[in-house]
JSON list of C-alpha atoms in Angstrom, two decimals:
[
{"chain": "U", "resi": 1, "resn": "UNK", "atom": "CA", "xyz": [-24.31, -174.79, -217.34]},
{"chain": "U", "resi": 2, "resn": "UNK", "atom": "CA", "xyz": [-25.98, -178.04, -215.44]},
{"chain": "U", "resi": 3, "resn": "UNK", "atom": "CA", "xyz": [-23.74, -180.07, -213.66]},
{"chain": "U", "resi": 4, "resn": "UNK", "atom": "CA", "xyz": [-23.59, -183.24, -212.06]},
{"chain": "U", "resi": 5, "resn": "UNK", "atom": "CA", "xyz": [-23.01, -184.53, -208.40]},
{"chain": "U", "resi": 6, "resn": "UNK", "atom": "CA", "xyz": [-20.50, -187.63, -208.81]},
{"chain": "U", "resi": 7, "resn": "UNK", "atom": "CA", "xyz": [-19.42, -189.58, -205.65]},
{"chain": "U", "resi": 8, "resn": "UNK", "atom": "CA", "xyz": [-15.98, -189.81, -204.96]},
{"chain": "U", "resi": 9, "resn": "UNK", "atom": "CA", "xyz": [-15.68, -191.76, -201.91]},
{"chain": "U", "resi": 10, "resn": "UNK", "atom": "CA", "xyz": [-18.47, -194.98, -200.87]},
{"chain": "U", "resi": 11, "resn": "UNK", "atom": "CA", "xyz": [-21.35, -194.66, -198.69]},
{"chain": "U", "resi": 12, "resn": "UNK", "atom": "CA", "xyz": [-19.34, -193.88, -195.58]},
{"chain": "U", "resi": 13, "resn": "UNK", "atom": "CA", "xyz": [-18.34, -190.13, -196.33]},
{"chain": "U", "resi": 14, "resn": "UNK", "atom": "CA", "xyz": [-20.32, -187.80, -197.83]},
{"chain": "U", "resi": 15, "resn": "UNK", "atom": "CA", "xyz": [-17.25, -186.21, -200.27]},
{"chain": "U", "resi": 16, "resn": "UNK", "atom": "CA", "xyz": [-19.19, -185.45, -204.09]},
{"chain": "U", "resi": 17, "resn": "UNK", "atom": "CA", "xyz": [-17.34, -183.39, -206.83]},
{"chain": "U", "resi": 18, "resn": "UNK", "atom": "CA", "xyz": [-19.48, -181.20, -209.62]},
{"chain": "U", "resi": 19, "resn": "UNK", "atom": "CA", "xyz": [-18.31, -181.98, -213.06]},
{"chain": "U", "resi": 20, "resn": "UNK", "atom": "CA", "xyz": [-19.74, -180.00, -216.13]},
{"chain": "U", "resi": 21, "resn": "UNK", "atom": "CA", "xyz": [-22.19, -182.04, -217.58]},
{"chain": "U", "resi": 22, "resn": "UNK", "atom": "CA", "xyz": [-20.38, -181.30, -221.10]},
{"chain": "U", "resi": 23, "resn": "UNK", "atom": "CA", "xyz": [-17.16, -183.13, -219.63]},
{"chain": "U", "resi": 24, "resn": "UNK", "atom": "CA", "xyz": [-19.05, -186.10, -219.25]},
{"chain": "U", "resi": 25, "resn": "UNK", "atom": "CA", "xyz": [-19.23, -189.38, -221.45]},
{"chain": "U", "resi": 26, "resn": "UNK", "atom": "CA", "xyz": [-22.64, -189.23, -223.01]},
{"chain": "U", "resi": 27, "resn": "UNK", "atom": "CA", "xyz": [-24.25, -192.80, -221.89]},
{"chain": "U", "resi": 28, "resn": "UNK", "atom": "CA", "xyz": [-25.88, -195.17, -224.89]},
{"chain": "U", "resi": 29, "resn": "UNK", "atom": "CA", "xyz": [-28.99, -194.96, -225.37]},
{"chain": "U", "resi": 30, "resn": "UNK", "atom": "CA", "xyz": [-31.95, -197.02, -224.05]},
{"chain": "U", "resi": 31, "resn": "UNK", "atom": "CA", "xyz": [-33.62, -199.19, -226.87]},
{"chain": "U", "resi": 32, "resn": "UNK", "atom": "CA", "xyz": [-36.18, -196.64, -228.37]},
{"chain": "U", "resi": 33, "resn": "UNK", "atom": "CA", "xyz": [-34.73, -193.38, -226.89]},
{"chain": "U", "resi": 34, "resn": "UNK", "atom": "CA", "xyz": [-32.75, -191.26, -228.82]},
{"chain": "U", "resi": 35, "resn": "UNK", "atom": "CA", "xyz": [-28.69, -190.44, -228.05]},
{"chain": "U", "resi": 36, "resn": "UNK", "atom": "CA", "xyz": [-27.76, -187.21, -226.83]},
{"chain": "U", "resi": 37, "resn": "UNK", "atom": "CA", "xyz": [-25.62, -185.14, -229.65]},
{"chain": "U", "resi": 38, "resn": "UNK", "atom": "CA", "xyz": [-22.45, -184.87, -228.58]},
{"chain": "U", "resi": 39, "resn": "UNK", "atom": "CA", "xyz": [-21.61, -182.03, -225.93]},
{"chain": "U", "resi": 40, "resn": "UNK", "atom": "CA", "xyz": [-25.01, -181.35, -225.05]},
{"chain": "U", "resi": 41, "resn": "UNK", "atom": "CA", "xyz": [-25.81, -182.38, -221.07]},
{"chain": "U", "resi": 42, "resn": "UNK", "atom": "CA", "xyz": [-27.14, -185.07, -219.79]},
{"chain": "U", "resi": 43, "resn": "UNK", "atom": "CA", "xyz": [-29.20, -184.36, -216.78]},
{"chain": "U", "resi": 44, "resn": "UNK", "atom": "CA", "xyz": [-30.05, -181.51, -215.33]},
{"chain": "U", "resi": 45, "resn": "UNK", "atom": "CA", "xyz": [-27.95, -181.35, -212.25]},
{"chain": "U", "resi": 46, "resn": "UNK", "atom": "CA", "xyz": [-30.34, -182.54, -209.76]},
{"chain": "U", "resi": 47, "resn": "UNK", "atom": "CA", "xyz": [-30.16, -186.15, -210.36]},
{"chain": "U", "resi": 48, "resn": "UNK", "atom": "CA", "xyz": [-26.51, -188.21, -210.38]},
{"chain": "U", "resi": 49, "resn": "UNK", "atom": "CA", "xyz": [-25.44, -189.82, -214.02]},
{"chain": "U", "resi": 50, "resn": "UNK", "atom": "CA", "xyz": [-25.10, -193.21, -212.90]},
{"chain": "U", "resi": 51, "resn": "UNK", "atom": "CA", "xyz": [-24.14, -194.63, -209.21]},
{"chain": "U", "resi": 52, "resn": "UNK", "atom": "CA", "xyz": [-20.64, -194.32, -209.35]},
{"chain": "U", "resi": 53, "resn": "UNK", "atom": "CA", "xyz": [-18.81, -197.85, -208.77]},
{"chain": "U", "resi": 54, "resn": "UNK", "atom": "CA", "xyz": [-17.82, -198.46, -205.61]},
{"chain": "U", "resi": 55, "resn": "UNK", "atom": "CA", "xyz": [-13.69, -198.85, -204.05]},
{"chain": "U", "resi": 56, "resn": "UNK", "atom": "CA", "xyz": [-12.45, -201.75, -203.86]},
{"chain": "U", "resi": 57, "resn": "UNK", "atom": "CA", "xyz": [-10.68, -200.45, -200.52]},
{"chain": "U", "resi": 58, "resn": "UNK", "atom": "CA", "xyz": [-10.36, -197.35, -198.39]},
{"chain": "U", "resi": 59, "resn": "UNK", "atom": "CA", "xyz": [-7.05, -196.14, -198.32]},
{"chain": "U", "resi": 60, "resn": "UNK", "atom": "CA", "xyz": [-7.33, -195.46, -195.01]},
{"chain": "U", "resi": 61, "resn": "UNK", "atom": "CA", "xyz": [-10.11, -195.43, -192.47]},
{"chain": "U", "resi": 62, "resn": "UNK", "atom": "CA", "xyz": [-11.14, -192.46, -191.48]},
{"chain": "U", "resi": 63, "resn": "UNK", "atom": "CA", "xyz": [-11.17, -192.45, -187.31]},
{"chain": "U", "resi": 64, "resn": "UNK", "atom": "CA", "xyz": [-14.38, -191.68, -186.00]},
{"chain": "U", "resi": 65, "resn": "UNK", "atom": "CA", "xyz": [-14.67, -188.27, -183.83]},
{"chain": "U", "resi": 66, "resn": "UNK", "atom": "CA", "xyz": [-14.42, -188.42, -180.39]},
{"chain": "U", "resi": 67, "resn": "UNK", "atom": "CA", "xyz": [-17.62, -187.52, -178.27]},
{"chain": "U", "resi": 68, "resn": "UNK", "atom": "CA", "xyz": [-18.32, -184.59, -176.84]},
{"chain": "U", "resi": 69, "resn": "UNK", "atom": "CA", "xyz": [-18.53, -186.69, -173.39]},
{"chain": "U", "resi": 70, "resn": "UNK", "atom": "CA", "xyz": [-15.28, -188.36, -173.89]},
{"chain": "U", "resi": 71, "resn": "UNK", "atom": "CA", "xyz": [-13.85, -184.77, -173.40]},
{"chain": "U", "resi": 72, "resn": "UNK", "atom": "CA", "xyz": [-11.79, -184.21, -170.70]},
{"chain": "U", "resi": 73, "resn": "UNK", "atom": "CA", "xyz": [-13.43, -181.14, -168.53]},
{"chain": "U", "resi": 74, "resn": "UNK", "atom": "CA", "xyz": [-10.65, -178.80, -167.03]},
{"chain": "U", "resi": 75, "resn": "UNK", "atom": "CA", "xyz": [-11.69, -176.10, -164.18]},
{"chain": "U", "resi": 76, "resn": "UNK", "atom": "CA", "xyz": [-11.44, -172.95, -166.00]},
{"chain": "U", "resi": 77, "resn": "UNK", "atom": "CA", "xyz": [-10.02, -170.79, -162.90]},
{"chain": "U", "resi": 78, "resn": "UNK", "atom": "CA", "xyz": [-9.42, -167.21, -162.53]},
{"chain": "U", "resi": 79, "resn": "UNK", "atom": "CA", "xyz": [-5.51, -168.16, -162.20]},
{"chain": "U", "resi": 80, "resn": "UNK", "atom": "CA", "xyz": [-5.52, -169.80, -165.29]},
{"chain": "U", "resi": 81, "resn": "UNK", "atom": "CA", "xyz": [-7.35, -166.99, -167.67]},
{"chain": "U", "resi": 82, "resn": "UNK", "atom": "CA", "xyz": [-5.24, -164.53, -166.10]},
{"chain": "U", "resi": 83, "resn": "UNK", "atom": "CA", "xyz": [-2.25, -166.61, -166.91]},
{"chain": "U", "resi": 84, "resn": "UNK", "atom": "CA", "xyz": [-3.06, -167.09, -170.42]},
{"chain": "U", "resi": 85, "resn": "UNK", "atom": "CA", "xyz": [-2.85, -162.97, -170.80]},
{"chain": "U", "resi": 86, "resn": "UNK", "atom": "CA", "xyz": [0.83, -162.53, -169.05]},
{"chain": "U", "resi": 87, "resn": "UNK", "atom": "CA", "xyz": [2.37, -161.86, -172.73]},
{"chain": "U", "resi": 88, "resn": "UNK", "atom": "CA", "xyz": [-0.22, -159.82, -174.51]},
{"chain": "U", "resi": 89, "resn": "UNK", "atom": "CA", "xyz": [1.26, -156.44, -175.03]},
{"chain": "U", "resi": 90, "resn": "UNK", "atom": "CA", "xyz": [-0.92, -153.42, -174.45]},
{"chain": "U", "resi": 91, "resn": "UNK", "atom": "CA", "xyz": [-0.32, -149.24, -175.07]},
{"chain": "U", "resi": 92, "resn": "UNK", "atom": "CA", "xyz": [0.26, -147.51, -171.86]},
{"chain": "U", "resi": 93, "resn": "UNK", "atom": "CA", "xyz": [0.14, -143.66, -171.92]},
{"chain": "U", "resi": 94, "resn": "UNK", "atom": "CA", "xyz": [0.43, -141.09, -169.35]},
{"chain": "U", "resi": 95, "resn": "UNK", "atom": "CA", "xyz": [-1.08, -138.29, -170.03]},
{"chain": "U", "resi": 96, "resn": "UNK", "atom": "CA", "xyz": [-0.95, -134.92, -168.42]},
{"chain": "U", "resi": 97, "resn": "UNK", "atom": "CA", "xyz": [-3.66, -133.00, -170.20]},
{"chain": "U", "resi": 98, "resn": "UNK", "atom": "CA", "xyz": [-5.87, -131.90, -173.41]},
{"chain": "U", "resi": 99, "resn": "UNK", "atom": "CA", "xyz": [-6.77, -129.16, -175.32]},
{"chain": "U", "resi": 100, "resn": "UNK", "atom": "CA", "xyz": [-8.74, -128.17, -178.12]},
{"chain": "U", "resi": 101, "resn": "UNK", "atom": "CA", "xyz": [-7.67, -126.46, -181.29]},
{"chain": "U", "resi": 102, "resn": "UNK", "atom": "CA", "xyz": [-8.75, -125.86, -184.96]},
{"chain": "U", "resi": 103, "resn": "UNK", "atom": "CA", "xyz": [-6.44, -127.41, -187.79]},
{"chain": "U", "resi": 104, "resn": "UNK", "atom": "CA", "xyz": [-5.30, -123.60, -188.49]},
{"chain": "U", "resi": 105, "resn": "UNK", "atom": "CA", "xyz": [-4.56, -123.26, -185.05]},
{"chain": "U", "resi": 106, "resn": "UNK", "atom": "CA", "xyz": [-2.06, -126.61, -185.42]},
{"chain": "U", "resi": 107, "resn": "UNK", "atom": "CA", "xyz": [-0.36, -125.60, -188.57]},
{"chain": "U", "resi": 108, "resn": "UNK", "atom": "CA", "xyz": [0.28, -123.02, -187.43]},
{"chain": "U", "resi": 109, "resn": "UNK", "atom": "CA", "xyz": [2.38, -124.12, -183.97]},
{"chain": "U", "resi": 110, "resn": "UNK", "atom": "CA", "xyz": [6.17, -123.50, -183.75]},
{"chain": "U", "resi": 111, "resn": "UNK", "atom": "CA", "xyz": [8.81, -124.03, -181.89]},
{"chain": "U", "resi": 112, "resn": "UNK", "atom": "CA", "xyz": [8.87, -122.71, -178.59]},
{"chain": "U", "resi": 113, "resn": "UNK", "atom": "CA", "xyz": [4.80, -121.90, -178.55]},
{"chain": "U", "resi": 114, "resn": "UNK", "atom": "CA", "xyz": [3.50, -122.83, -175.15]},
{"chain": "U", "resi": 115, "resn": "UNK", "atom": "CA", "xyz": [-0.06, -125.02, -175.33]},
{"chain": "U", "resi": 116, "resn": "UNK", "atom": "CA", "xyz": [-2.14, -124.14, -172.15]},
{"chain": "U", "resi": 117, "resn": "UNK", "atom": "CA", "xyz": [-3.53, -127.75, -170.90]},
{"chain": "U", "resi": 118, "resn": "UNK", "atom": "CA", "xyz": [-6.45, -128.54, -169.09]},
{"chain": "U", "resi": 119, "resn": "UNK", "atom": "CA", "xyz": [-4.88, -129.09, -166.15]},
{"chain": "U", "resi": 120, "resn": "UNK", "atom": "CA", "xyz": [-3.69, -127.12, -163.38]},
{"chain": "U", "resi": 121, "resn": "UNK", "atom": "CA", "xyz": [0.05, -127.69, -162.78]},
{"chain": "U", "resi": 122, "resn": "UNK", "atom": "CA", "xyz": [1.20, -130.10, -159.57]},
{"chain": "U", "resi": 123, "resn": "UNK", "atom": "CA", "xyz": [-2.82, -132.35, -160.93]},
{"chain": "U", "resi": 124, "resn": "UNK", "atom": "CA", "xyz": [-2.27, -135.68, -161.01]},
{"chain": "U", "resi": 125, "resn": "UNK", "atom": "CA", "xyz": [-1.49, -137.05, -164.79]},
{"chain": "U", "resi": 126, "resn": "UNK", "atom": "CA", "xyz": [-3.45, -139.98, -165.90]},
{"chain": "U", "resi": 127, "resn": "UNK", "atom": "CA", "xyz": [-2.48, -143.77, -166.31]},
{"chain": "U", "resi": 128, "resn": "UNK", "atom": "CA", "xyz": [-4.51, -145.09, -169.94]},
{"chain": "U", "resi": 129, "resn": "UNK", "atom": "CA", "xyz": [-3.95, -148.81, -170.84]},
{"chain": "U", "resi": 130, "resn": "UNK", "atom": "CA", "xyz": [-5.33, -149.18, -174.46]},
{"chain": "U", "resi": 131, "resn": "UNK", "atom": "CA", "xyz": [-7.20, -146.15, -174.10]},
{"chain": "U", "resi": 132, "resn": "UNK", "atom": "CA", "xyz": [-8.78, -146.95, -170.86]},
{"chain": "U", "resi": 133, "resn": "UNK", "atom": "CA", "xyz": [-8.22, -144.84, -168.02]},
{"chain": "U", "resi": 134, "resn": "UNK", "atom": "CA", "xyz": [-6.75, -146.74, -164.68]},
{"chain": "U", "resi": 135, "resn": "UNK", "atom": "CA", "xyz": [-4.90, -144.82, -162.43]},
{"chain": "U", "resi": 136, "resn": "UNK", "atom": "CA", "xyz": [-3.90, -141.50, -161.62]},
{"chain": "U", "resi": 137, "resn": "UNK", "atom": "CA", "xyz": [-0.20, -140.68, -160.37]},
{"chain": "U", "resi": 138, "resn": "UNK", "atom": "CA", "xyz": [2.70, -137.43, -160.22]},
{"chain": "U", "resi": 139, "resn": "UNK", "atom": "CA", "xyz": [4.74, -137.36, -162.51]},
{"chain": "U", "resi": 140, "resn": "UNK", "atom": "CA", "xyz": [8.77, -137.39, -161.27]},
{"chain": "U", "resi": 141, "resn": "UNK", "atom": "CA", "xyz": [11.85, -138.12, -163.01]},
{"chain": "U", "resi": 142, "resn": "UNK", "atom": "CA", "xyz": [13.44, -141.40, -162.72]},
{"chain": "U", "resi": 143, "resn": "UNK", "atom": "CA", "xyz": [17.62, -141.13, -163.72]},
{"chain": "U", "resi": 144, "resn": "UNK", "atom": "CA", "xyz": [16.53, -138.48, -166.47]},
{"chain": "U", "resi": 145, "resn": "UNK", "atom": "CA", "xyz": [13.32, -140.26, -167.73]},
{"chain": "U", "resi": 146, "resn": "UNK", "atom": "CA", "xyz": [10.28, -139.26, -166.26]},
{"chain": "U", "resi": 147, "resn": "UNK", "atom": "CA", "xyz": [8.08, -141.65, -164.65]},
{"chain": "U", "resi": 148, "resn": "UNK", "atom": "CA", "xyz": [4.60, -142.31, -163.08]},
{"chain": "U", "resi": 149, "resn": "UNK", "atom": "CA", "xyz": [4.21, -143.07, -159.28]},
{"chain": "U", "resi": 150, "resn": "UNK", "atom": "CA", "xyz": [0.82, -143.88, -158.79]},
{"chain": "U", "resi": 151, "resn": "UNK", "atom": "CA", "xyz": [-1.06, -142.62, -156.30]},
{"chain": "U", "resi": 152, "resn": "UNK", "atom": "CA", "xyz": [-4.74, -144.00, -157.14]},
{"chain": "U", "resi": 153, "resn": "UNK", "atom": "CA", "xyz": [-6.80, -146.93, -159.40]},
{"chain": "U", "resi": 154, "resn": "UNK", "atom": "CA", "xyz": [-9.37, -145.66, -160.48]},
{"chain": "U", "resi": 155, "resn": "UNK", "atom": "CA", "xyz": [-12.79, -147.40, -159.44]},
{"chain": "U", "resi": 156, "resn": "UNK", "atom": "CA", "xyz": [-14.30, -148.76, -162.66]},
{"chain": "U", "resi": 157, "resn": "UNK", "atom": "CA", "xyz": [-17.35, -148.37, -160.77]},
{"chain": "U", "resi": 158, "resn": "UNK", "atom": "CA", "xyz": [-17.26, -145.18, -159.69]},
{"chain": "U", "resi": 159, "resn": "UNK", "atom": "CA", "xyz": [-16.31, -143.83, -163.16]},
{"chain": "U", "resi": 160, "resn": "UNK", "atom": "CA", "xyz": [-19.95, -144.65, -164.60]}
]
């Protein structure tokens, strides 16, 4: 279905609204050209019925944008990024080990079966933020929790 770009607003702003060309009035016709029947378009969607009239008056100006050197530059320091992060909760898991198993091997499991970790007992467990590993520490129990002292970050670095 061809449509037609109408302007809504003057010269100033480039707002246009598409209206079926079905929907709109069918013009008179030019001395020695036939009318268009009723319903049928009348363009062909690239070309604008008629210049719309212009308003009278703007309801309001729109304010022009400020410039991108009218921006006020702040120092983006280390302090300030970090800051920004202070409330951003993350997962933090210890864990003391891994194994391996088939899904038989899992269904299987009941209370009071023993899994055999990779890990030799008294091995440090390790401290994962989102899945990341960055620290090692022994476990202990803090007033009948366990806990995490940590005895070593781990060297992003070195871990490459």
């Amino acid at each position: 279905m061809p449509f037609t770009t109408v302007t809504l607003v003057g010269q100033t702003l480039t707002a246009a609204l598409l209206i079926s060309d079905a929907a709109l009035p069918v013009p008179a016709a030019a001395p020695g050209q036939p009318a268009a029947p009723a319903g049928q378009p009348t363009g062909q969607g690239a070309t604008p019925l008629a210049a719309a009239p212009e308003p009278a008056a703007v309801a309001a100006p729109v304010p022009p944008l400020p410039s991108p050197s009218a921006a006020v530059a702040r120092p983006a320091g280390p302090s300030r990024g970090i800051e920004m992060l202070h409330g951003v909760d993350m997962e933090v898991t210890v864990e003391l080990g891994r194994t391996r198993m088939t899904v038989r091997e899992l269904l299987s499991l009941s209370p009071g079966q023993v899994l055999e970790l990779d890990r030799a007992a008294g091995s440090p467990a390790d401290l994962l933020v989102n899945g990341r590993l960055i620290a090692r520490g022994e476990v202990v129990v803090v007033d009948e929790d366990f806990g995490l002292r940590v005895t070593e970050i781990v060297d992003e670095s070195a871990e490459r």
